[in-house]
XYZ file of C-alpha atoms in Angstrom:
734
model
C 20.974 -15.415 -20.029
C 19.271 -14.915 -16.314
C 19.509 -11.616 -14.502
C 21.815 -13.118 -12.162
C 24.310 -14.107 -14.698
C 24.002 -10.732 -16.509
C 24.793 -8.729 -13.266
C 28.001 -11.314 -12.551
C 29.231 -10.180 -16.086
C 29.563 -6.661 -14.561
C 32.078 -7.433 -12.134
C 35.815 -6.346 -12.641
C 37.706 -8.830 -15.188
C 40.079 -10.356 -12.960
C 37.721 -11.824 -10.643
C 34.927 -13.590 -12.538
C 35.487 -14.807 -16.181
C 32.917 -16.170 -18.848
C 33.267 -17.510 -22.027
C 32.731 -15.657 -24.986
C 30.379 -15.267 -27.746
C 28.079 -17.778 -26.484
C 24.764 -17.007 -24.635
C 25.758 -17.364 -21.215
C 24.034 -19.378 -18.335
C 24.931 -20.263 -14.869
C 27.066 -23.072 -15.627
C 29.346 -21.303 -17.877
C 30.395 -18.901 -15.112
C 33.851 -19.396 -14.068
C 35.500 -17.842 -10.666
C 39.689 -16.982 -11.289
C 39.982 -18.789 -7.583
C 38.470 -21.310 -5.605
C 38.940 -18.408 -2.758
C 36.006 -15.958 -1.634
C 36.623 -12.708 -3.008
C 34.334 -9.577 -2.457
C 33.344 -9.442 -5.944
C 31.780 -12.955 -5.368
C 30.253 -12.065 -2.202
C 28.567 -9.623 -4.118
C 27.859 -11.092 -7.019
C 25.546 -13.549 -4.972
C 21.437 -13.045 -5.108
C 19.887 -12.265 -1.834
C 16.685 -13.496 -1.268
C 13.944 -11.430 0.665
C 10.195 -11.721 0.733
C 9.069 -15.179 0.488
C 5.310 -16.330 0.255
C 3.013 -19.522 -0.238
C 0.282 -19.380 -2.860
C -3.342 -20.065 -1.021
C -3.184 -23.564 -2.087
C 0.682 -24.294 -1.051
C 1.348 -25.530 -5.044
C 3.910 -22.314 -5.444
C 6.469 -20.062 -3.755
C 6.938 -16.207 -5.012
C 9.699 -14.802 -3.699
C 12.152 -11.652 -3.862
C 15.739 -11.702 -4.793
C 18.411 -9.067 -5.022
C 21.126 -8.877 -7.615
C 23.932 -6.101 -7.051
C 25.786 -4.185 -10.102
C 29.337 -3.033 -8.884
C 29.676 -1.200 -12.060
C 26.189 0.607 -11.435
C 26.979 0.484 -7.794
C 23.150 -0.594 -7.033
C 20.921 -3.235 -6.630
C 18.172 -4.632 -8.663
C 15.293 -6.422 -7.162
C 13.330 -8.985 -9.174
C 10.736 -11.654 -8.658
C 10.659 -15.495 -9.262
C 7.939 -17.900 -8.942
C 8.633 -21.828 -8.180
C 6.966 -25.184 -7.699
C 6.473 -26.106 -4.173
C 8.603 -29.608 -5.280
C 11.411 -27.508 -6.680
C 10.510 -27.245 -10.188
C 9.310 -24.898 -12.491
C 11.245 -21.845 -11.350
C 10.363 -18.815 -13.424
C 11.688 -15.360 -13.621
C 9.100 -12.956 -13.575
C 10.661 -9.598 -13.763
C 11.650 -8.608 -17.396
C 12.361 -5.239 -17.072
C 14.889 -2.516 -15.439
C 12.429 -1.294 -12.498
C 12.796 -2.991 -8.928
C 10.027 -5.195 -8.171
C 9.197 -5.960 -4.393
C 6.799 -7.156 -1.785
C 5.024 -10.102 -3.435
C 1.899 -11.295 -1.987
C -0.790 -13.708 -3.593
C -4.020 -12.450 -4.337
C -5.606 -15.875 -5.315
C -4.279 -18.973 -6.724
C -3.046 -17.338 -10.021
C -2.530 -13.666 -9.188
C 0.374 -12.498 -7.484
C 0.625 -8.339 -5.803
C 3.942 -6.322 -5.617
C 5.444 -3.341 -5.727
C 7.491 -1.520 -8.567
C 7.730 2.142 -8.910
C 6.102 3.144 -5.389
C 2.610 1.638 -6.879
C 0.921 -1.545 -6.013
C 0.761 -3.677 -9.358
C -0.763 -7.580 -10.180
C -0.061 -9.964 -12.652
C -0.696 -13.373 -13.054
C 1.871 -16.227 -11.748
C 3.468 -16.701 -15.119
C 4.323 -13.290 -15.452
C 1.735 -11.804 -17.859
C -1.230 -9.231 -17.820
C 0.435 -6.953 -15.767
C -1.611 -4.141 -14.025
C -1.078 -1.329 -11.862
C -3.481 -1.164 -9.180
C -2.853 1.968 -7.540
C -2.283 5.605 -8.292
C -0.212 7.611 -5.510
C 2.281 9.453 -7.865
C 4.799 6.611 -6.375
C 4.022 6.865 -2.892
C 3.443 3.400 -1.773
C 6.019 2.130 0.724
C 4.021 -1.383 1.326
C 0.630 -3.370 1.355
C -1.382 -5.911 2.780
C -4.526 -6.798 1.323
C -7.547 -8.146 3.359
C -8.338 -11.760 3.197
C -11.602 -10.811 1.701
C -9.612 -9.215 -1.066
C -12.108 -6.201 -0.694
C -9.774 -3.724 0.985
C -5.899 -2.978 1.539
C -3.762 -1.157 3.934
C -1.323 0.915 1.842
C 1.779 2.278 3.891
C 2.810 6.137 3.019
C 4.760 8.961 4.156
C 2.988 11.868 5.411
C 4.987 15.230 6.648
C 5.666 15.263 10.270
C 6.690 19.046 11.723
C 6.331 18.271 15.451
C 9.981 18.150 16.072
C 11.568 19.568 13.016
C 9.776 22.842 12.337
C 8.767 23.642 8.674
C 10.784 26.199 6.843
C 8.836 29.303 5.683
C 7.622 29.377 2.423
C 9.440 32.224 0.935
C 12.648 30.274 1.642
C 11.986 27.350 -0.500
C 15.849 26.985 -0.841
C 16.456 26.886 2.757
C 18.672 23.816 4.353
C 18.346 24.736 8.077
C 16.565 22.719 10.309
C 14.778 24.271 13.550
C 14.931 21.292 15.949
C 12.826 22.008 19.186
C 12.421 18.373 20.612
C 14.505 15.042 21.011
C 14.535 12.119 18.461
C 14.960 14.515 15.445
C 17.015 11.975 13.903
C 16.573 8.319 13.416
C 19.311 5.984 12.151
C 20.545 7.720 9.391
C 17.860 10.312 8.262
C 16.336 13.366 9.880
C 12.694 12.762 11.023
C 10.551 15.181 8.591
C 7.938 12.438 7.516
C 6.430 9.359 8.974
C 4.555 6.327 7.822
C 1.123 5.848 8.563
C -1.456 2.994 7.294
C -4.171 3.999 4.888
C -7.230 1.678 4.397
C -7.968 1.840 1.033
C -11.137 -0.126 -1.138
C -10.645 -2.545 -3.908
C -12.679 -2.998 -6.972
C -12.142 -4.067 -10.366
C -10.979 -1.023 -11.315
C -7.847 -1.000 -8.797
C -7.301 0.394 -5.584
C -9.229 3.687 -4.559
C -6.695 6.695 -3.696
C -9.013 8.360 -0.870
C -8.072 5.850 1.499
C -8.913 6.153 5.273
C -5.592 7.499 7.316
C -5.936 4.839 9.950
C -3.959 7.009 12.708
C -5.445 10.228 10.873
C -4.612 13.417 13.009
C -2.012 11.477 15.271
C 1.789 12.304 15.307
C 2.736 8.850 15.349
C 4.362 6.551 13.261
C 3.218 3.124 12.113
C 5.396 1.077 11.111
C 7.853 1.770 13.732
C 10.915 3.364 13.092
C 13.729 1.849 12.064
C 13.186 -1.298 11.232
C 9.381 -1.895 10.881
C 7.366 -2.905 7.970
C 3.977 -4.316 7.108
C 4.766 -6.990 9.534
C 3.577 -4.889 12.305
C 0.213 -4.719 10.996
C -2.532 -7.433 10.971
C -5.692 -8.021 9.504
C -8.530 -10.114 11.420
C -9.467 -13.232 9.280
C -12.789 -11.636 9.028
C -11.652 -8.655 7.074
C -13.490 -6.195 9.849
C -10.466 -5.311 12.120
C -6.970 -4.108 11.753
C -4.222 -4.866 14.572
C -1.595 -2.677 14.582
C 1.894 -1.586 16.348
C 2.723 1.529 17.628
C 4.530 4.249 20.295
C 2.403 6.761 20.819
C 5.157 9.223 21.812
C 6.917 11.692 20.338
C 10.009 14.262 21.183
C 11.838 13.620 24.569
C 9.271 11.327 25.614
C 9.643 9.099 22.765
C 13.623 9.084 23.100
C 13.518 7.731 26.454
C 10.954 4.680 26.361
C 10.488 1.759 24.282
C 7.064 1.425 25.682
C 4.780 0.175 21.838
C 1.536 -1.081 21.926
C -0.713 -3.110 19.772
C -3.987 -1.370 18.543
C -7.090 -2.761 17.493
C -8.808 -0.807 14.765
C -12.542 -1.657 14.098
C -12.965 -0.821 10.504
C -16.957 -0.416 10.700
C -17.045 2.378 13.599
C -13.471 3.487 13.193
C -12.942 2.952 16.716
C -9.471 2.100 18.455
C -9.008 -0.208 21.351
C -5.510 -0.459 22.900
C -5.568 -4.498 23.621
C -2.006 -3.974 25.848
C -3.506 -1.471 28.146
C -6.348 -0.557 30.198
C -8.439 2.591 28.418
C -7.467 4.439 31.781
C -4.446 3.872 31.902
C -2.036 6.733 32.745
C 2.308 6.613 32.517
C 4.105 7.287 35.550
C 6.332 10.502 35.397
C 9.790 9.595 34.832
C 13.305 10.947 35.040
C 14.445 11.352 31.726
C 18.365 11.119 32.939
C 18.335 7.847 34.941
C 17.471 4.427 34.167
C 13.885 3.223 33.812
C 15.127 0.134 35.568
C 14.693 1.302 38.774
C 11.318 4.055 38.156
C 7.729 3.529 39.061
C 7.037 2.551 34.988
C 8.864 -0.617 35.815
C 7.075 -1.404 38.908
C 5.863 -5.008 39.350
C 2.401 -3.934 39.589
C 2.738 -1.421 36.491
C 4.466 -4.322 34.493
C 0.774 -6.018 33.546
C 0.339 -3.168 31.433
C 2.874 -4.480 28.617
C 5.195 -1.171 29.082
C 8.323 -2.705 26.944
C 7.995 -3.406 23.105
C 4.969 -4.907 22.122
C 4.832 -5.317 18.341
C 4.216 -7.736 14.976
C 0.719 -8.954 15.478
C -1.101 -11.959 14.168
C -4.380 -13.650 14.404
C -5.329 -16.727 14.757
C -7.153 -18.880 11.665
C -10.053 -18.702 13.528
C -9.891 -15.149 14.671
C -9.937 -16.050 18.686
C -6.739 -14.782 19.756
C -4.193 -11.986 18.664
C -0.343 -13.197 19.393
C 2.451 -10.672 18.942
C 6.010 -10.243 20.172
C 6.246 -8.645 23.692
C 9.232 -7.121 26.046
C 8.020 -6.390 29.553
C 9.947 -3.669 30.596
C 10.051 0.024 29.097
C 13.402 1.185 28.092
C 15.397 -1.666 28.007
C 15.676 -2.851 23.964
C 17.367 -6.245 24.613
C 14.711 -7.747 27.324
C 13.531 -11.174 26.912
C 11.361 -11.157 23.663
C 8.208 -13.359 24.701
C 5.342 -14.349 23.061
C 2.092 -12.860 24.525
C -1.459 -14.419 23.457
C -4.401 -12.381 23.812
C -7.774 -13.814 23.827
C -10.390 -11.730 21.776
C -13.118 -12.586 23.691
C -12.192 -12.567 27.261
C -9.347 -9.792 26.912
C -7.068 -12.345 28.642
C -3.366 -12.250 28.284
C -0.784 -15.282 28.686
C 2.858 -15.448 27.623
C 4.597 -18.295 26.264
C 7.226 -19.666 29.189
C 10.674 -20.227 27.120
C 13.901 -19.675 27.931
C 15.350 -17.671 25.140
C 13.967 -14.717 22.959
C 10.945 -15.571 20.392
C 12.669 -13.975 16.828
C 9.627 -14.592 14.948
C 6.579 -17.140 14.838
C 3.483 -17.914 12.701
C 0.321 -19.843 13.753
C -0.074 -23.469 12.427
C -2.728 -23.590 9.803
C -6.316 -24.533 10.523
C -7.048 -28.170 9.980
C -10.392 -28.253 8.744
C -11.469 -30.474 11.780
C -13.520 -29.289 14.564
C -11.311 -28.161 17.225
C -11.629 -25.995 20.306
C -10.154 -22.825 19.984
C -7.461 -23.658 22.791
C -6.110 -25.943 20.528
C -4.367 -23.880 18.510
C -0.356 -24.418 17.878
C 2.236 -22.128 16.623
C 5.509 -22.371 15.539
C 8.352 -20.099 16.100
C 12.215 -19.152 15.896
C 14.575 -18.912 18.943
C 18.565 -18.639 19.137
C 19.470 -21.348 21.899
C 23.514 -21.885 22.026
C 24.629 -20.145 19.180
C 21.612 -21.197 16.511
C 18.357 -20.258 15.570
C 16.125 -23.163 15.161
C 12.427 -24.077 14.622
C 10.271 -24.791 17.383
C 6.032 -26.026 17.953
C 4.418 -24.756 20.754
C 0.544 -25.024 22.072
C -1.736 -23.080 23.975
C -0.432 -25.500 26.865
C 2.995 -23.821 26.376
C 4.473 -27.260 25.419
C 7.328 -26.764 23.360
C 8.627 -29.289 20.908
C 11.886 -28.438 18.895
C 11.607 -29.238 14.997
C 15.219 -28.351 13.826
C 18.324 -28.822 15.801
C 20.897 -28.047 13.017
C 23.872 -25.628 13.123
C 21.930 -23.067 10.986
C 19.985 -20.021 11.526
C 16.350 -19.813 10.526
C 15.431 -16.544 9.489
C 11.793 -16.502 8.888
C 8.473 -18.934 8.859
C 5.006 -18.985 7.783
C 2.640 -21.791 6.769
C 3.306 -23.292 3.411
C -0.518 -23.630 2.721
C -0.612 -27.647 2.264
C -1.886 -28.174 5.474
C 1.198 -29.541 6.932
C 4.579 -27.992 6.078
C 6.286 -24.314 7.291
C 7.638 -22.245 4.875
C 11.151 -21.094 5.817
C 14.276 -19.496 5.126
C 17.753 -20.344 6.605
C 21.434 -19.467 6.205
C 24.701 -20.570 8.117
C 28.213 -19.086 8.588
C 29.093 -21.006 5.660
C 25.806 -20.677 3.185
C 23.563 -17.677 2.384
C 20.168 -17.561 2.726
C 17.781 -20.120 0.814
C 14.173 -21.176 0.806
C 12.962 -24.450 2.576
C 10.066 -26.766 3.328
C 9.863 -28.201 6.618
C 7.599 -31.034 7.355
C 7.086 -31.639 11.426
C 7.926 -35.253 12.686
C 4.147 -36.320 12.515
C 3.616 -35.483 9.168
C 7.097 -36.580 7.992
C 7.012 -38.015 4.735
C 9.077 -41.062 4.085
C 11.210 -40.286 0.748
C 12.390 -37.616 -0.925
C 16.299 -37.517 -2.066
C 16.467 -33.468 -1.915
C 15.557 -33.608 2.079
C 17.681 -33.473 4.902
C 16.199 -35.848 7.551
C 16.302 -35.691 11.389
C 14.463 -37.113 14.365
C 12.254 -33.726 14.280
C 11.149 -32.942 11.008
C 12.123 -33.429 7.172
C 13.879 -30.437 5.531
C 13.637 -30.018 1.804
C 15.542 -27.233 0.157
C 13.414 -25.508 -2.202
C 16.018 -23.024 -3.906
C 19.441 -23.120 -4.530
C 19.964 -19.690 -5.631
C 23.604 -19.281 -5.411
C 24.948 -22.948 -6.028
C 26.537 -21.403 -9.272
C 29.082 -19.204 -7.113
C 29.324 -21.650 -3.951
C 30.264 -24.991 -5.907
C 33.429 -23.287 -7.222
C 34.418 -21.890 -3.619
C 36.610 -23.351 -1.064
C 35.033 -22.938 1.958
C 36.940 -22.979 5.820
C 35.626 -25.692 8.021
C 33.646 -24.708 11.335
C 34.327 -25.894 14.714
C 32.808 -25.278 18.086
C 34.419 -25.295 21.527
C 33.209 -24.463 25.259
C 35.736 -22.262 27.019
C 36.031 -21.657 30.802
C 34.904 -18.325 31.807
C 36.907 -16.580 34.679
C 33.545 -16.506 36.794
C 33.414 -20.289 36.853
C 31.199 -20.708 33.599
C 31.539 -21.422 30.366
C 31.439 -19.600 27.023
C 30.765 -21.371 23.462
C 33.100 -20.507 20.891
C 32.710 -20.545 17.269
C 36.277 -21.300 15.461
C 36.527 -20.945 11.608
C 39.495 -22.531 10.040
C 41.434 -21.053 6.730
C 39.961 -22.121 3.353
C 43.485 -22.987 2.563
C 44.051 -24.982 5.884
C 46.854 -27.552 6.081
C 47.533 -29.808 9.272
C 50.649 -28.866 10.861
C 50.591 -25.156 9.681
C 49.912 -22.156 12.162
C 47.607 -19.112 10.809
C 47.073 -15.455 11.907
C 43.995 -15.410 14.075
C 41.112 -12.748 14.489
C 39.139 -12.386 17.485
C 35.525 -11.523 16.430
C 33.997 -9.321 18.799
C 29.859 -8.999 18.566
C 27.898 -5.752 18.511
C 24.750 -5.446 19.996
C 25.374 -5.253 22.841
C 23.165 -8.112 23.293
C 23.059 -9.580 19.645
C 23.854 -13.479 19.461
C 26.957 -14.796 17.730
C 24.833 -17.600 15.668
C 24.980 -18.962 12.308
C 24.996 -15.900 10.459
C 25.382 -15.127 6.941
C 26.857 -11.346 6.592
C 27.748 -9.630 3.127
C 30.555 -7.744 5.375
C 31.413 -9.646 8.260
C 31.831 -12.639 6.566
C 33.776 -15.370 8.343
C 34.277 -17.296 4.878
C 35.809 -14.392 3.286
C 38.327 -14.229 6.465
C 38.812 -17.935 6.056
C 39.643 -17.325 2.356
C 42.208 -14.659 3.149
C 43.604 -17.191 5.331
C 42.779 -16.351 8.828
C 41.114 -18.337 11.789
C 38.105 -16.703 13.491
C 37.795 -17.139 16.982
C 33.908 -15.776 17.338
C 33.106 -15.887 21.542
C 29.451 -15.856 22.694
C 30.555 -13.935 25.695
C 28.481 -12.795 28.330
C 25.561 -10.646 27.000
C 24.198 -12.658 24.369
C 21.519 -14.569 24.007
C 20.838 -17.990 23.638
C 22.096 -18.660 27.045
C 19.393 -17.762 29.369
C 18.388 -14.380 30.380
C 20.844 -13.926 33.265
C 23.691 -14.387 30.820
C 22.680 -12.026 28.504
C 21.500 -9.217 31.068
C 24.740 -9.644 32.566
C 26.460 -6.869 30.434
C 23.987 -3.742 31.311
C 26.353 -1.812 33.286
C 29.437 -3.991 33.058
C 30.702 -3.076 29.440
C 34.219 -3.155 30.635
C 34.095 -6.312 33.221
C 33.099 -9.907 32.626
C 32.513 -9.937 28.559
C 36.034 -8.357 28.034
C 37.318 -11.192 30.353
C 35.527 -13.549 28.274
C 37.047 -12.137 24.776
C 40.630 -12.701 26.404
C 39.527 -16.322 27.719
C 38.569 -17.177 24.236
C 41.447 -15.956 22.653
C 44.064 -17.038 25.306
C 42.353 -20.422 24.850
C 42.919 -20.748 21.003
C 46.523 -19.566 21.432
C 47.291 -22.052 24.035
C 45.404 -24.921 23.032
C 44.758 -24.852 19.199
C 47.909 -26.007 17.064
C 46.791 -23.855 14.251
C 46.705 -20.677 16.008
C 49.765 -18.603 15.850
C 49.910 -16.438 18.941
C 52.210 -13.780 17.277
C 50.180 -12.978 14.701
C 46.699 -12.228 16.627
C 44.250 -9.172 15.430
C 40.845 -8.234 16.722
C 38.093 -6.926 14.986
C 34.349 -5.763 15.619
C 31.548 -3.359 14.778
C 29.299 -1.368 16.990
C 29.616 -2.621 20.516
C 32.107 -4.789 18.734
C 34.199 -2.081 17.773
C 33.579 -0.346 21.757
C 35.155 -3.751 22.299
C 37.871 -3.129 20.300
C 38.526 0.145 21.632
C 38.780 -0.991 25.069
C 40.750 -3.941 24.417
C 43.557 -1.862 22.555
C 44.076 -0.584 26.251
C 44.108 -3.699 28.559
C 45.491 -6.293 25.879
C 49.112 -6.793 27.230
C 50.879 -7.228 23.668
C 48.449 -10.127 22.631
C 47.446 -8.353 19.685
C 49.319 -6.920 16.635
C 46.251 -5.138 14.880
C 43.207 -3.857 15.732
C 40.096 -2.955 13.190
C 37.071 -0.923 14.906
C 33.889 -0.340 12.817
C 31.333 2.168 13.973
C 32.487 1.829 17.254
C 31.490 4.144 20.740
C 34.470 5.465 22.056
C 33.741 8.201 24.221
C 31.006 7.312 26.200
C 29.921 10.610 28.053
C 29.560 11.910 24.517
C 27.952 8.989 23.288
C 25.258 9.435 25.826
C 23.986 12.894 24.374
C 24.818 11.983 20.520
C 22.574 8.905 20.055
C 19.340 9.368 19.166
C 17.909 6.746 21.230
C 18.240 7.878 24.642
C 16.367 4.832 26.362
C 19.543 2.764 25.175
C 22.230 4.971 26.929
C 20.085 5.411 30.284
C 19.629 1.950 30.546
C 22.929 0.704 30.074
C 25.160 3.540 31.485
C 22.131 3.624 34.342
C 22.270 7.604 34.294
C 23.670 11.331 32.505
C 27.010 11.498 33.327
C 26.581 14.952 34.864
C 25.191 13.458 38.150
C 26.723 13.701 41.040
C 27.052 11.778 43.169
C 26.830 8.700 40.268
C 25.460 5.371 41.131
C 28.215 2.585 41.039
C 27.453 1.276 37.487
C 27.215 4.734 35.885
C 30.432 5.646 37.560
C 32.541 2.553 36.058
C 30.924 3.112 32.837
C 32.412 6.411 32.295
C 35.354 5.701 34.166
C 36.369 2.571 31.721
C 35.300 4.441 28.369
C 38.229 3.875 26.032
C 38.675 7.406 25.327
C 40.178 7.396 28.799
C 42.494 4.561 28.127
C 44.242 5.848 25.328
C 47.562 6.286 26.795
C 47.889 2.838 27.026
C 47.385 2.279 23.491
C 50.372 1.022 21.151
C 48.979 -1.269 18.497
C 47.881 -0.188 14.982
C 44.214 0.319 14.528
C 42.137 1.117 11.480
C 39.147 2.658 12.213
C 35.787 2.560 10.265
C 32.721 5.034 10.219
C 29.903 6.226 7.994
C 28.979 9.795 8.549
C 25.192 8.969 8.260
C 25.303 6.570 11.398
C 23.293 8.537 14.076
C 23.237 5.610 16.144
C 26.629 5.734 16.961
C 27.883 9.428 15.507
C 30.881 9.255 12.960
C 32.599 11.547 15.529
C 33.379 8.552 17.654
C 35.693 6.686 15.248
C 37.399 10.055 14.386
C 38.159 10.942 17.661
C 39.676 7.388 18.288
C 41.718 7.846 15.069
C 43.057 11.197 15.865
C 43.654 9.962 19.250
C 46.096 7.096 17.625
C 47.921 9.338 15.262
C 48.577 11.868 18.040
C 50.047 9.284 19.810
C 52.435 8.360 17.093
C 50.721 4.652 16.624
C 50.086 3.662 12.911
C 46.392 4.041 12.344
C 44.074 4.738 9.144
C 40.466 6.064 9.339
C 37.724 5.039 6.398
C 34.808 7.225 6.758
C 31.953 7.008 4.390
C 30.104 10.141 3.811
C 26.996 8.414 2.273
C 26.261 4.992 4.710
C 24.884 4.609 8.073
C 25.865 2.082 10.950
C 26.066 -0.510 7.497
C 27.904 -0.364 4.241
C 25.233 -0.997 1.803
C 26.818 0.008 -1.246
C 28.393 -2.239 -3.338
C 31.516 -0.329 -4.379
C 31.559 0.734 -0.711
C 31.383 -2.696 0.642
C 34.435 -3.800 -1.778
C 36.225 -1.017 -0.240
C 35.791 -1.782 3.289
C 37.057 -5.217 2.388
C 39.837 -4.538 0.361
C 40.794 -1.939 3.082
C 39.848 -4.618 6.273
C 42.431 -7.021 4.706
C 45.521 -4.952 3.490
C 45.233 -3.520 7.003
C 45.561 -7.148 8.492
C 47.663 -8.367 5.854
C 50.217 -5.496 6.638
C 50.484 -6.421 10.356
C 49.754 -10.202 10.630
C 51.297 -11.396 7.538
């Protein structure tokens, strides 16, 4: 019995059934319905870290399985040959095993119980390498395997002061500056990278703190990991990402840099800014867009987000992701290439965000350093595809499918790329991509295109997916009120029958500048909506990436303008032009900015919709200006603080159009959902919206999770979310 199968059997009776009295394998799992259920969704394995062996012959990868009964996950490791054979589950115990990395062609390192371990590629000869009392949160070995970076958290009391030692049970927090909370936790510790030596005895515990004495985090909150640090090929230097700010200064700025730490001298150099750089003074209550920090002559100093460095195979270059402007978290994500010899910085001239990248492997032939190439992922027209670029900035598209490629790295065989991919109809699996110049001529498992061969290496959830009936996806281009067109994805119900009309949901995206691409979600899952008999209309409104920077930036300062008209254009098109859409049974749903959109549409929809659902949405923008932890976001999007008089035009419009001021026009049933540990958009926003609806006599419900953040991460909470979601919609739309 595989672990995946064992966890499937923990699901509630009636959703999944297995044959009795046999040693059950995946093939014996039987769903009771061909329609997707929350339980079936949570039974799926979720692929995480993936890494190719040094010779490219094998791949190790992480999968998370969730037990609804136990309300937790189990992270396990697999290894598989690069031709798809020989898949083996390496994890045999109950402890989580994560973050696999090859030490050599036969040895894999990983984390278990907060320590670094190693094992042979067949799962034998397990050995604990570190002894930190369970403090390891990430690691990266040097290319020569003589040293390792260990990520650990250290106490941090720059903002929340340490309580007196004689009050060990005191729960109060004395806060003296901003940035005291992040995402879902109070900031009382920060991560630092420690440089440790490696010997035959394991990892030395007396490592050097690379940021010793500095009150800054590395990696950066809230989502940064080991990808924010990189070893030079000669193992003599470490490039790392850091925003060297605290308190108020931190809360209003996105300015992070790439630093080079010399192991021999212990000296640190900023690769983004000159040594004598002094940041201009700023007003913390207005947008940085109009301040000196973003003046044209200062932008050369990389004042925006710079993160995730990677060295070229020969060490000549260090490349990283770079945003130009300070205070703007959704600026164009460029690829910056830094010449380690000359200090010159160049940027890839590309029409959309670079999501992630990797250097092409060295070929072994004698080539000029300027011939080095890289692969990258980028969203365009609602899909995240793979591209290749050279140092001249010439870009070639490698994949052109309706999918989202989500990670990539050299496959270490000299010709292929190891990558992960998902879509609106398929969870993540692992693939090998062979660019056209080195295409293989045969292989039944490959998906051919004019650009590359695509070989699917894993079929993690095939035993579940093969038993499900999915809705079909369509694409439309819909005219907008400003004379342009928006791409709209439409998902048909899984039980679709020609000639019938179906209740229809308008999906409102968050961000506000996140793409409506081919994402697979374990909550906002379009196939789950299709399984429940709904048409899904998902517009790529103004403000989303993948349609040029002008389209993406239009939304800043105009949350209630063109993007809302785009929503209405999309749903009106569907109601007027798609024969399967029932215009008398329309609903609108969304999270984060999508939740804000629902709250605003509730005041302007003019009887279009019969039901609303808003998850973690902003409701009162004046309150949110001071409640959210990332003040740069509100400053950029609103232009300035709400108390300023006179106000700039965009700020005046933003605060005037806040949904809480439009409740007098509400007349439609609404479900409000929020997590109490959501510090990005505080749960009081959802509470206000629910209370307002009920005081107006509007049917409403409030689903509040005391232990969830901006997302819903626990299995039983996730299933409760899905059941509540569809019970509400069915009540008003069926």
